[in-house]
Coordinates of C-alpha atoms and ligand atoms in Angstrom, one line a residue:
X1 CA 106.3 105.9 138.6
X2 CA 109.9 105.5 137.0
X3 CA 111.4 109.1 137.9
X4 CA 114.1 108.2 140.8
X5 CA 113.6 111.7 141.8
X6 CA 117.5 111.9 142.2
X7 CA 119.4 115.3 142.3
X8 CA 120.6 116.8 138.8
X9 CA 122.5 114.3 136.8
X10 CA 123.1 111.8 139.7
X11 CA 121.5 108.5 138.5
X12 CA 122.9 105.3 140.4
X13 CA 121.8 103.8 143.6
X14 CA 124.0 101.8 146.2
X15 CA 122.5 99.2 148.1
X16 CA 124.1 99.7 151.8
X17 CA 122.8 96.2 153.0
X18 CA 122.4 95.9 156.5
X19 CA 124.1 99.1 157.4
X20 CA 122.9 101.1 160.3
X21 CA 121.1 104.4 159.8
X22 CA 123.7 106.7 161.5
X23 CA 126.5 105.1 159.6
X24 CA 124.5 105.8 156.4
X25 CA 124.0 109.5 157.3
X26 CA 127.7 109.8 157.7
X27 CA 128.3 108.0 154.4
X28 CA 126.0 110.3 152.6
X29 CA 128.0 113.2 153.9
X30 CA 131.5 112.0 153.7
X31 CA 131.4 109.9 150.7
X32 CA 128.6 109.5 148.6
X33 CA 127.5 112.9 147.7
X34 CA 131.1 113.7 146.6
X35 CA 131.3 110.7 144.4
X36 CA 128.0 111.5 142.6
X37 CA 125.7 108.8 144.0
X38 CA 122.3 109.7 143.8
X39 CA 120.6 107.5 146.4
X40 CA 120.8 104.6 148.9
X41 CA 118.6 101.5 149.1
X42 CA 118.1 100.8 152.7
X43 CA 117.5 97.5 154.4
X44 CA 114.0 96.9 155.6
X45 CA 113.2 99.7 158.3
X46 CA 110.2 97.9 160.0
X47 CA 110.3 95.6 162.9
X48 CA 111.3 92.4 162.3
X49 CA 111.4 88.8 164.0
X50 CA 114.4 88.1 165.8
X51 CA 115.8 84.7 164.5
X52 CA 118.7 83.1 166.1
X53 CA 120.7 80.3 164.2
X54 CA 123.6 78.8 166.2
X55 CA 126.0 81.7 167.0
X56 CA 124.4 84.4 164.7
X57 CA 121.2 86.1 163.5
X58 CA 120.8 85.4 159.8
X59 CA 120.7 88.6 157.3
X60 CA 117.0 87.1 156.2
X61 CA 115.4 87.9 159.4
X62 CA 114.8 91.2 158.2
X63 CA 112.4 89.9 155.7
X64 CA 110.1 88.7 158.4
X65 CA 107.9 91.7 159.4
X66 CA 106.3 91.5 162.7
X67 CA 105.1 95.2 163.0
X68 CA 105.2 98.5 161.2
X69 CA 107.2 100.2 164.0
X70 CA 110.4 101.7 162.8
X71 CA 112.9 99.6 164.8
X72 CA 115.4 97.2 163.5
X73 CA 119.1 96.3 164.1
X74 CA 119.8 99.3 161.9
X75 CA 118.3 101.7 164.3
X76 CA 115.1 103.1 165.6
X77 CA 112.6 105.9 164.4
X78 CA 114.6 108.8 165.3
X79 CA 117.9 107.6 164.0
X80 CA 116.0 106.8 160.7
X81 CA 114.5 110.0 160.4
X82 CA 117.7 112.0 161.3
X83 CA 119.4 109.8 158.3
X84 CA 116.8 110.7 155.9
X85 CA 117.1 114.5 156.6
X86 CA 121.0 114.3 156.5
X87 CA 121.1 112.5 153.2
X88 CA 118.5 114.7 151.5
X89 CA 120.3 117.8 152.5
X90 CA 123.3 116.5 150.7
X91 CA 121.3 115.4 147.6
X92 CA 121.4 111.6 148.4
X93 CA 117.9 109.9 148.1
X94 CA 116.6 107.0 150.5
X95 CA 114.9 104.2 149.0
X96 CA 113.3 101.8 151.3
X97 CA 113.1 98.0 151.0
X98 CA 109.2 97.3 151.9
X99 CA 108.2 94.0 152.7
X100 CA 104.2 93.5 152.6
X101 CA 103.6 90.5 150.9
X102 CA 103.8 88.5 154.1
X103 CA 104.8 88.8 157.9
X104 CA 106.9 86.2 159.7
X105 CA 107.5 82.4 159.0
X106 CA 105.3 79.9 160.9
X107 CA 107.3 79.4 163.9
X108 CA 105.2 79.9 167.1
X109 CA 105.6 82.6 169.1
X110 CA 108.0 85.1 167.7
X111 CA 109.6 88.3 169.2
X112 CA 110.6 91.4 167.3
X113 CA 113.4 93.8 167.2
X114 CA 111.4 96.3 169.0
X115 CA 110.0 94.2 171.5
X116 CA 106.7 93.3 169.9
X117 CA 105.5 89.6 170.0
X118 CA 103.7 87.7 167.3
X119 CA 101.8 84.5 167.2
X120 CA 102.6 83.0 163.7
X121 CA 100.9 79.9 164.2
X122 CA 97.4 81.7 164.6
X123 CA 98.7 84.7 162.3
X124 CA 97.9 87.3 165.2
X125 CA 100.1 90.0 165.0
X126 CA 98.8 92.4 167.6
X127 CA 101.4 95.2 167.1
X128 CA 100.0 96.0 163.9
X129 CA 97.4 94.5 164.3
X130 CA 96.7 91.8 161.8
X131 CA 94.7 88.8 162.7
X132 CA 93.9 85.5 161.0
X133 CA 91.2 86.9 158.3
X134 CA 93.9 89.3 157.0
X135 CA 96.0 86.3 155.6
X136 CA 95.8 83.9 152.7
X137 CA 95.4 80.3 153.5
X138 CA 98.3 77.9 154.7
X139 CA 99.2 76.5 151.5
X140 CA 102.7 76.7 150.4
X141 CA 104.0 77.9 146.8
X142 CA 104.8 74.7 145.2
X143 CA 104.2 75.6 141.7
X144 CA 105.6 78.6 139.7
X145 CA 103.5 77.6 136.8
X146 CA 100.4 78.5 138.7
X147 CA 99.9 82.2 139.1
X148 CA 97.3 81.6 141.9
X149 CA 99.6 79.5 143.7
X150 CA 102.3 82.0 143.3
X151 CA 100.1 84.9 144.9
X152 CA 97.8 83.4 147.2
X153 CA 100.0 80.7 148.9
X154 CA 103.0 81.3 151.4
X155 CA 106.6 82.2 150.0
X156 CA 108.9 79.6 151.9
X157 CA 106.3 79.5 154.6
X158 CA 106.1 83.1 155.3
X159 CA 102.5 84.1 156.4
X160 CA 101.1 85.6 153.5
X161 CA 98.8 88.7 153.6
X162 CA 95.8 89.4 151.5
X163 CA 96.2 92.6 150.0
X164 CA 92.8 92.2 148.4
X165 CA 91.6 93.3 151.9
X166 CA 90.5 97.0 152.5
X167 CA 92.0 96.9 155.9
X168 CA 95.3 95.2 154.9
X169 CA 95.5 97.8 152.1
X170 CA 95.0 100.7 154.4
X171 CA 97.5 99.3 156.8
X172 CA 100.1 99.0 154.5
X173 CA 99.5 102.7 153.1
X174 CA 99.7 104.1 156.5
X175 CA 103.3 102.5 156.9
X176 CA 104.2 103.5 153.3
X177 CA 102.8 107.1 153.6
X178 CA 104.4 107.6 157.2
X179 CA 107.6 106.9 155.3
X180 CA 107.2 109.3 152.5
X181 CA 105.9 112.3 155.0
X182 CA 103.8 111.8 157.9
X183 CA 106.6 113.0 160.5
X184 CA 108.2 116.0 159.1
X185 CA 111.6 114.6 159.2
X186 CA 110.7 111.6 157.1
X187 CA 110.9 112.0 153.2
X188 CA 112.0 109.0 151.3
X189 CA 112.0 108.9 147.5
X190 CA 110.5 105.7 147.0
X191 CA 110.5 102.0 147.5
X192 CA 111.8 98.6 146.4
X193 CA 108.7 96.2 146.7
X194 CA 109.8 92.9 147.9
X195 CA 108.3 89.9 146.4
X196 CA 106.1 91.9 144.2
X197 CA 105.7 88.9 141.9
X198 CA 103.8 87.1 145.2
X199 CA 101.2 90.0 144.9
X200 CA 98.5 90.7 142.4
X201 CA 99.1 93.8 140.1
X202 CA 95.5 94.9 140.6
X203 CA 96.2 95.3 144.4
X204 CA 99.6 96.8 143.9
X205 CA 97.9 99.5 141.7
X206 CA 95.4 100.5 144.3
X207 CA 98.2 100.6 146.9
X208 CA 100.4 102.5 144.8
X209 CA 97.5 105.1 144.0
X210 CA 97.1 105.7 147.6
X211 CA 100.6 106.8 148.3
X212 CA 101.3 110.6 149.1
X213 CA 103.3 112.8 147.0
X214 CA 107.0 113.2 148.1
X215 CA 107.8 115.7 151.0
X216 CA 108.8 119.3 149.7
X217 CA 110.3 119.9 152.8
X218 CA 113.1 117.6 151.6
X219 CA 113.6 119.2 148.3
X220 CA 111.2 117.0 146.3
X221 CA 109.2 119.0 143.5
X222 CA 105.9 119.8 144.3
X223 CA 103.5 116.8 143.1
X224 CA 106.7 114.4 142.6
X225 CA 105.7 110.6 143.0
X226 CA 107.6 108.0 144.9
X227 CA 110.1 105.9 142.5
X228 CA 108.8 102.3 142.8
X229 CA 111.0 99.3 141.7
X230 CA 109.5 96.0 141.8
X231 CA 111.1 92.6 142.8
X232 CA 109.9 90.4 140.1
X233 CA 112.2 87.4 139.3
X234 CA 111.2 86.6 135.6
X235 CA 114.0 84.3 133.9
X236 CA 111.2 83.1 131.6
X237 CA 109.1 80.0 131.7
X238 CA 107.0 80.6 134.6
X239 CA 103.2 81.8 134.8
X240 CA 103.9 85.2 136.2
X241 CA 105.7 87.6 133.9
X242 CA 107.4 91.0 134.5
X243 CA 105.0 92.6 131.7
X244 CA 102.2 92.5 134.3
X245 CA 104.0 94.9 136.6
X246 CA 105.8 97.4 134.1
X247 CA 102.7 99.6 134.0
X248 CA 103.1 100.3 137.6
X249 CA 106.8 100.8 137.9
X250 CA 110.0 99.8 137.4
X251 CA 110.7 96.2 137.5
X252 CA 114.0 94.2 138.5
X253 CA 115.6 92.6 135.4
X254 CA 117.2 89.5 136.7
X255 CA 118.2 88.5 133.2
X256 CA 120.6 91.3 133.0
X257 CA 122.3 89.9 136.4
X258 CA 122.4 86.5 135.1
X259 CA 123.7 87.2 131.7
X260 CA 126.4 90.0 132.6
X261 CA 127.7 87.5 135.0
X262 CA 127.8 84.8 132.3
X263 CA 129.7 87.1 129.9
X264 CA 132.4 88.6 132.2
X265 CA 133.3 85.1 133.5
X266 CA 134.4 84.6 130.1
X267 CA 131.7 82.2 129.1
X268 CA 130.7 84.6 126.1
X269 CA 132.4 87.1 123.8
X270 CA 132.3 90.6 124.7
X271 CA 131.6 91.3 121.0
X272 CA 128.1 90.0 121.4
X273 CA 127.2 92.9 123.7
X274 CA 126.7 95.0 120.7
X275 CA 123.2 95.0 121.0
X276 CA 123.1 94.6 125.0
X277 CA 119.6 95.2 126.4
X278 CA 116.2 94.7 124.5
X279 CA 118.5 92.9 121.8
X280 CA 119.2 90.3 124.6
X281 CA 115.5 89.8 125.5
X282 CA 115.4 92.0 128.3
X283 CA 112.6 94.3 129.1
X284 CA 112.5 97.9 127.8
X285 CA 115.0 100.0 129.3
X286 CA 113.0 102.5 130.8
X287 CA 111.0 99.9 133.0
X288 CA 114.3 98.0 133.7
X289 CA 116.0 98.2 137.2
X290 CA 119.4 96.5 136.9
X291 CA 122.3 95.3 138.8
X292 CA 125.2 92.8 138.4
X293 CA 124.4 91.1 141.8
X294 CA 121.9 91.6 144.7
X295 CA 121.8 90.5 148.4
X296 CA 120.0 87.3 147.5
X297 CA 122.0 86.2 144.3
X298 CA 125.5 87.1 145.7
X299 CA 124.8 84.1 148.2
X300 CA 122.9 81.7 146.2
X301 CA 119.2 82.7 147.2
X302 CA 116.9 84.1 144.6
X303 CA 117.8 83.7 140.9
X304 CA 120.7 83.6 138.7
X305 CA 122.8 80.6 139.8
X306 CA 126.4 80.2 139.8
X307 CA 127.2 82.7 137.1
X308 CA 126.4 85.8 139.2
X309 CA 129.6 87.7 139.8
X310 CA 130.1 89.2 143.2
X311 CA 133.2 90.9 145.0
X312 CA 134.7 87.6 145.4
X313 CA 135.6 87.5 141.6
X314 CA 137.1 91.3 142.1
X315 CA 138.6 91.7 138.7
X316 CA 135.6 90.4 136.5
X317 CA 133.2 92.1 138.9
X318 CA 134.7 95.6 138.5
X319 CA 134.5 95.0 134.6
X320 CA 130.8 94.0 135.0
X321 CA 130.0 96.9 137.0
X322 CA 132.0 99.5 134.7
X323 CA 130.1 97.8 131.7
X324 CA 126.8 98.3 133.5
X325 CA 127.5 101.9 134.4
X326 CA 129.2 103.0 130.9
X327 CA 126.2 101.6 129.0
X328 CA 122.7 103.4 128.7
X329 CA 120.5 100.5 129.4
X330 CA 118.3 100.5 132.6
X331 CA 118.3 102.2 136.1
X332 CA 121.3 101.1 137.9
X333 CA 122.2 99.8 141.4
X334 CA 125.6 99.1 143.1
X335 CA 125.7 96.4 145.4
X336 CA 127.7 96.9 148.8
X337 CA 128.2 93.9 150.9
X338 CA 129.6 92.6 154.1
X339 CA 132.1 89.6 153.6
X340 CA 130.7 86.3 154.0
X341 CA 131.4 82.5 153.8
X342 CA 128.4 81.3 155.3
X343 CA 125.7 82.2 152.9
X344 CA 123.0 82.5 155.9
X345 CA 125.2 84.5 158.3
X346 CA 124.2 88.0 159.3
X347 CA 126.2 91.3 159.1
X348 CA 129.3 91.9 161.2
X349 CA 128.0 91.8 164.9
X350 CA 129.0 91.7 168.4
X351 CA 128.0 89.0 170.8
X352 CA 124.9 90.8 171.8
X353 CA 123.7 90.8 168.1
X354 CA 124.4 94.5 167.7
X355 CA 125.8 95.5 164.1
X356 CA 129.3 96.4 163.9
X357 CA 129.9 99.7 162.2
X358 CA 132.2 99.8 159.0
X359 CA 135.6 101.2 159.7
X360 CA 137.0 103.6 157.1
X361 CA 140.5 103.1 156.3
X362 CA 142.8 106.2 155.2
X363 CA 142.7 104.9 151.4
X364 CA 139.0 105.1 151.2
X365 CA 138.3 101.2 151.8
X366 CA 136.4 99.8 154.5
X367 CA 137.2 97.6 157.6
X368 CA 135.5 95.5 160.5
X369 CA 134.1 92.9 157.8
X370 CA 132.5 95.3 155.6
X371 CA 133.6 95.0 151.4
X372 CA 132.0 98.5 150.4
X373 CA 132.2 97.7 147.0
X374 CA 130.8 101.4 146.4
X375 CA 134.3 102.8 148.1
X376 CA 136.5 100.7 145.1
X377 CA 137.8 103.3 142.9
X378 CA 137.0 101.7 139.8
X379 CA 133.2 101.6 140.7
X380 CA 132.9 105.2 142.3
X381 CA 134.7 106.6 139.3
X382 CA 132.2 104.9 136.9
X383 CA 129.3 106.1 138.9
X384 CA 130.8 109.8 137.9
X385 CA 131.2 108.6 134.5
X386 CA 127.5 107.7 134.1
X387 CA 126.5 111.0 135.7
X388 CA 128.8 112.8 133.1
X389 CA 127.1 111.1 130.1
X390 CA 123.5 111.1 131.2
X391 CA 121.2 111.6 128.3
X392 CA 123.6 110.3 125.7
X393 CA 123.0 107.6 123.6
X394 CA 125.6 104.8 122.7
X395 CA 127.7 105.4 119.5
X396 CA 130.7 104.3 117.6
X397 CA 130.8 100.9 118.8
X398 CA 134.0 98.8 117.9
X399 CA 135.0 95.5 118.6
X400 CA 137.7 93.0 117.5
X401 CA 135.2 90.4 116.9
X402 CA 136.1 88.7 120.0
X403 CA 136.8 89.7 123.7
X404 CA 137.7 93.5 123.0
X405 CA 135.1 96.1 122.8
X406 CA 135.1 100.1 122.9
X407 CA 132.2 102.5 122.5
X408 CA 131.3 106.3 123.0
X409 CA 128.4 107.9 124.9
X410 CA 127.7 110.9 122.6
X411 CA 130.5 113.1 122.7
X412 CA 131.0 113.1 126.4
X413 CA 132.6 109.6 127.3
X414 CA 134.5 106.8 126.0
X415 CA 135.2 103.4 127.4
X416 CA 137.3 100.2 126.1
X417 CA 136.9 96.9 127.5
X418 CA 139.2 93.6 127.2
X419 CA 138.7 90.0 128.5
X420 CA 141.4 88.8 126.9
X421 CA 144.7 90.4 125.8
X422 CA 145.9 94.1 125.5
X423 CA 144.0 96.4 123.0
X424 CA 146.4 97.9 120.4
X425 CA 144.4 99.8 118.3
X426 CA 143.7 103.3 117.0
X427 CA 140.1 104.3 117.9
X428 CA 137.4 107.0 117.4
X429 CA 137.0 108.3 121.0
X430 CA 134.2 111.0 120.1
X431 CA 135.6 113.4 122.5
X432 CA 136.9 116.7 121.7
X433 CA 140.6 117.1 121.3
X434 CA 142.5 117.2 124.6
X435 CA 144.3 115.3 127.2
X436 CA 142.0 113.0 129.3
X437 CA 142.3 111.1 132.6
X438 CA 141.5 107.5 132.7
X439 CA 138.7 107.5 135.4
X440 CA 138.9 103.7 135.9
X441 CA 142.5 103.3 136.9
X442 CA 143.4 106.8 138.4
X443 CA 142.1 109.3 140.5
X444 CA 140.9 112.2 138.5
X445 CA 142.0 116.0 138.8
X446 CA 138.6 117.0 139.5
X447 CA 138.4 115.3 143.0
X448 CA 140.5 118.1 144.0
X449 CA 138.3 120.9 142.6
X450 CA 135.7 122.9 144.5
X451 CA 132.4 121.1 145.4
X452 CA 129.8 121.9 142.6
X453 CA 127.2 120.7 145.2
X454 CA 127.7 123.9 146.9
X455 CA 127.3 125.9 144.1
X456 CA 131.0 126.3 142.7
X457 CA 131.4 126.4 139.0
X458 CA 132.7 123.1 137.6
X459 CA 136.3 122.9 137.6
X460 CA 136.8 125.8 139.9
X461 CA 139.9 125.9 142.3
X462 CA 140.3 126.7 145.9
X463 CA 141.3 130.2 146.7
X464 CA 144.6 130.5 148.5
X465 CA 146.1 133.6 150.5
X466 CA 149.4 133.3 151.8
X467 CA 150.9 134.9 155.2
X468 CA 154.1 136.2 154.1
X469 CA 155.5 139.3 156.1
X470 CA 157.5 141.4 153.8
X471 CA 158.2 145.1 155.0
X472 CA 161.3 145.0 153.0
X473 CA 164.9 144.8 153.7
X474 CA 165.0 140.8 154.3
X475 CA 166.1 137.8 152.5
X476 CA 162.7 136.6 151.7
X477 CA 160.5 138.5 149.4
X478 CA 156.5 138.5 148.7
X479 CA 157.5 138.1 145.2
X480 CA 158.6 134.7 145.5
X481 CA 154.9 133.8 146.1
X482 CA 152.8 135.6 143.8
X483 CA 153.0 133.2 141.2
Ligands
ARE1 C1 113.7 82.0 155.6 C2 114.5 80.6 155.6 C3 113.3 79.5 155.3 C4 112.1 79.7 156.0 C5 111.7 81.0 156.0 C6 110.4 81.1 156.8 O1 115.5 80.7 154.8 O2 113.9 78.4 155.1 O3 111.3 78.6 155.4 O4 112.4 82.0 156.4 O5 110.7 80.9 158.2 C7 114.6 85.9 152.3 C8 115.6 84.7 152.2 C9 114.9 83.5 152.8 C10 114.3 83.7 154.1 C11 113.4 84.9 154.1 C12 112.5 85.2 155.3 O6 116.1 84.5 151.0 O7 115.6 82.3 152.7 O8 113.3 82.6 154.4 O9 114.2 85.9 153.6 O10 113.3 85.2 156.2 C13 111.6 83.8 145.3 C14 111.0 85.0 145.3 C15 111.5 86.2 145.6 C16 112.5 86.1 147.0 C17 113.4 84.9 146.5 C18 114.4 84.6 147.6 O11 110.1 85.2 144.2 O12 110.6 87.3 146.1 O13 112.6 83.7 146.5 N1 113.4 87.4 147.1 C19 112.8 88.5 148.3 C20 114.0 88.9 148.9 C21 114.5 87.7 149.8 C22 113.5 87.4 150.6 C23 112.4 87.4 150.4 C24 111.8 87.9 149.0 C25 111.1 87.2 151.3 O14 114.9 89.5 148.1 O15 115.9 88.3 150.5 O16 113.8 86.0 151.4 O17 110.9 88.3 151.8 C26 113.0 80.9 140.9 C27 111.7 81.8 140.9 C28 112.0 82.9 141.8 C29 112.2 82.5 143.2 C30 113.6 81.7 143.3 C31 114.0 81.3 144.6 O18 113.9 81.7 140.3 O19 111.4 82.4 139.7 O20 110.5 83.7 142.0 O21 112.5 83.8 144.2 O22 113.4 80.7 142.3 O23 113.1 80.4 145.1
CA2 CA1 101.2 86.7 148.4

């Protein structure tokens, strides 16, 4: 289903890639709620096989499940539950990256982050348990023009589960429903379905239908259904199409990521963005889950190639994100990364492999190896912009016919971009007469108003009462302070 179940006008998710649960809980309370982020995509929560590669543990070990116990380098079940509770309490939803197309790679006996063991050569994972008859055959994916090969064979050698089996479906559902509401403190809002392209839509339909309603104890409406966004890479020209999945939930639109990178790299003119969205051959907006980069294609995995913009091209990257958040197309996600040169290297970690928490600097940026794009002022202020213009269309498009564009969102927002030269132009801003702040480059006055999430009226100011002792007859008078 397509409703993200976010609070109020909030409508942007941030992927806190490889963050620990306790750090995410802190981030919900100290930052995300105040900047209007609606939710967090978290890295896989279930136990994965430990992979050691030279001096580090690659980030991708988390895409090799060994059991559905909730224990990873991000934390254990208790910490996960506490994070969900604390984030929901401040109106920030949690979306879990769920990996159930497969288990681990075929690499003999494997050991998990929670102490479980797996026998990948015989496809025996006793901590679930799964045995060899729960899996498809040993064939590898070699032909993306053959849907059967794509769905019933192994993606990069990962042991491929058979979701057609009742036992496998039931086992996957027990895991997903636990995250939704089995324990009182669990209350996630939805799922990123990893490798959905490699599972049959008919099997996914049965699994999604078996999901519980969301946990009303976490503030969800009675009868609310989990938000589902499915990872289906479809740049065209293959056997499997995104359109086989859109009736089941939202679907990742990888063409968006590839094209926005190409445009803001300067390889195309901004003026052509006038029909951005369906006009560019993307899927219908109500199904599209969009992003400038993701954890794969920012480092050459997945799809999109060298046009993908990342934190490494900070200026163009911020422009692309601002355009994504200013534009009404799709459901948006902001990436939040750790710095990397080696594309396989895992998150900042100590010599025992424990993830190091991000440090938070006085100017809101991060340290300890974390990029924290979501804390860049141009990005979080545009998250606020997107909340403020929610529900409006795009109007009053202007362009100079080349690298300069501007447009309005109803009567609530106006934005201009240049990827070449200063804009010197009188324009229709669509906003009521008044003085406005530039939310991209400046801190906005509203940052110092009272917190509307606590029931204060929008624009309300702090009450101040000043201790001035004046019984009369002294040099300093109360009347100097009353204004
Ligand atoms: C790792 C090693 C492999 C090894 C394997 C098993 O890198 O060498 O064989 O383990 O031992 C991530 C990493 C993988 C990693 C895997 C498991 O990216 O490198 O393998 O974790 O640890 C396809 C899929 C798409 C997938 C991308 C990466 O369609 O679903 O490949 N994306 C998701 C996640 C990834 C994750 C997985 C799936 C697996 O986002 O992070 O993999 O859980 C064309 C096609 C696309 C195809 C793309 C790349 O564009 O259209 O469908 O994407 O090429 O092949
Ligand atoms: Ca499969």
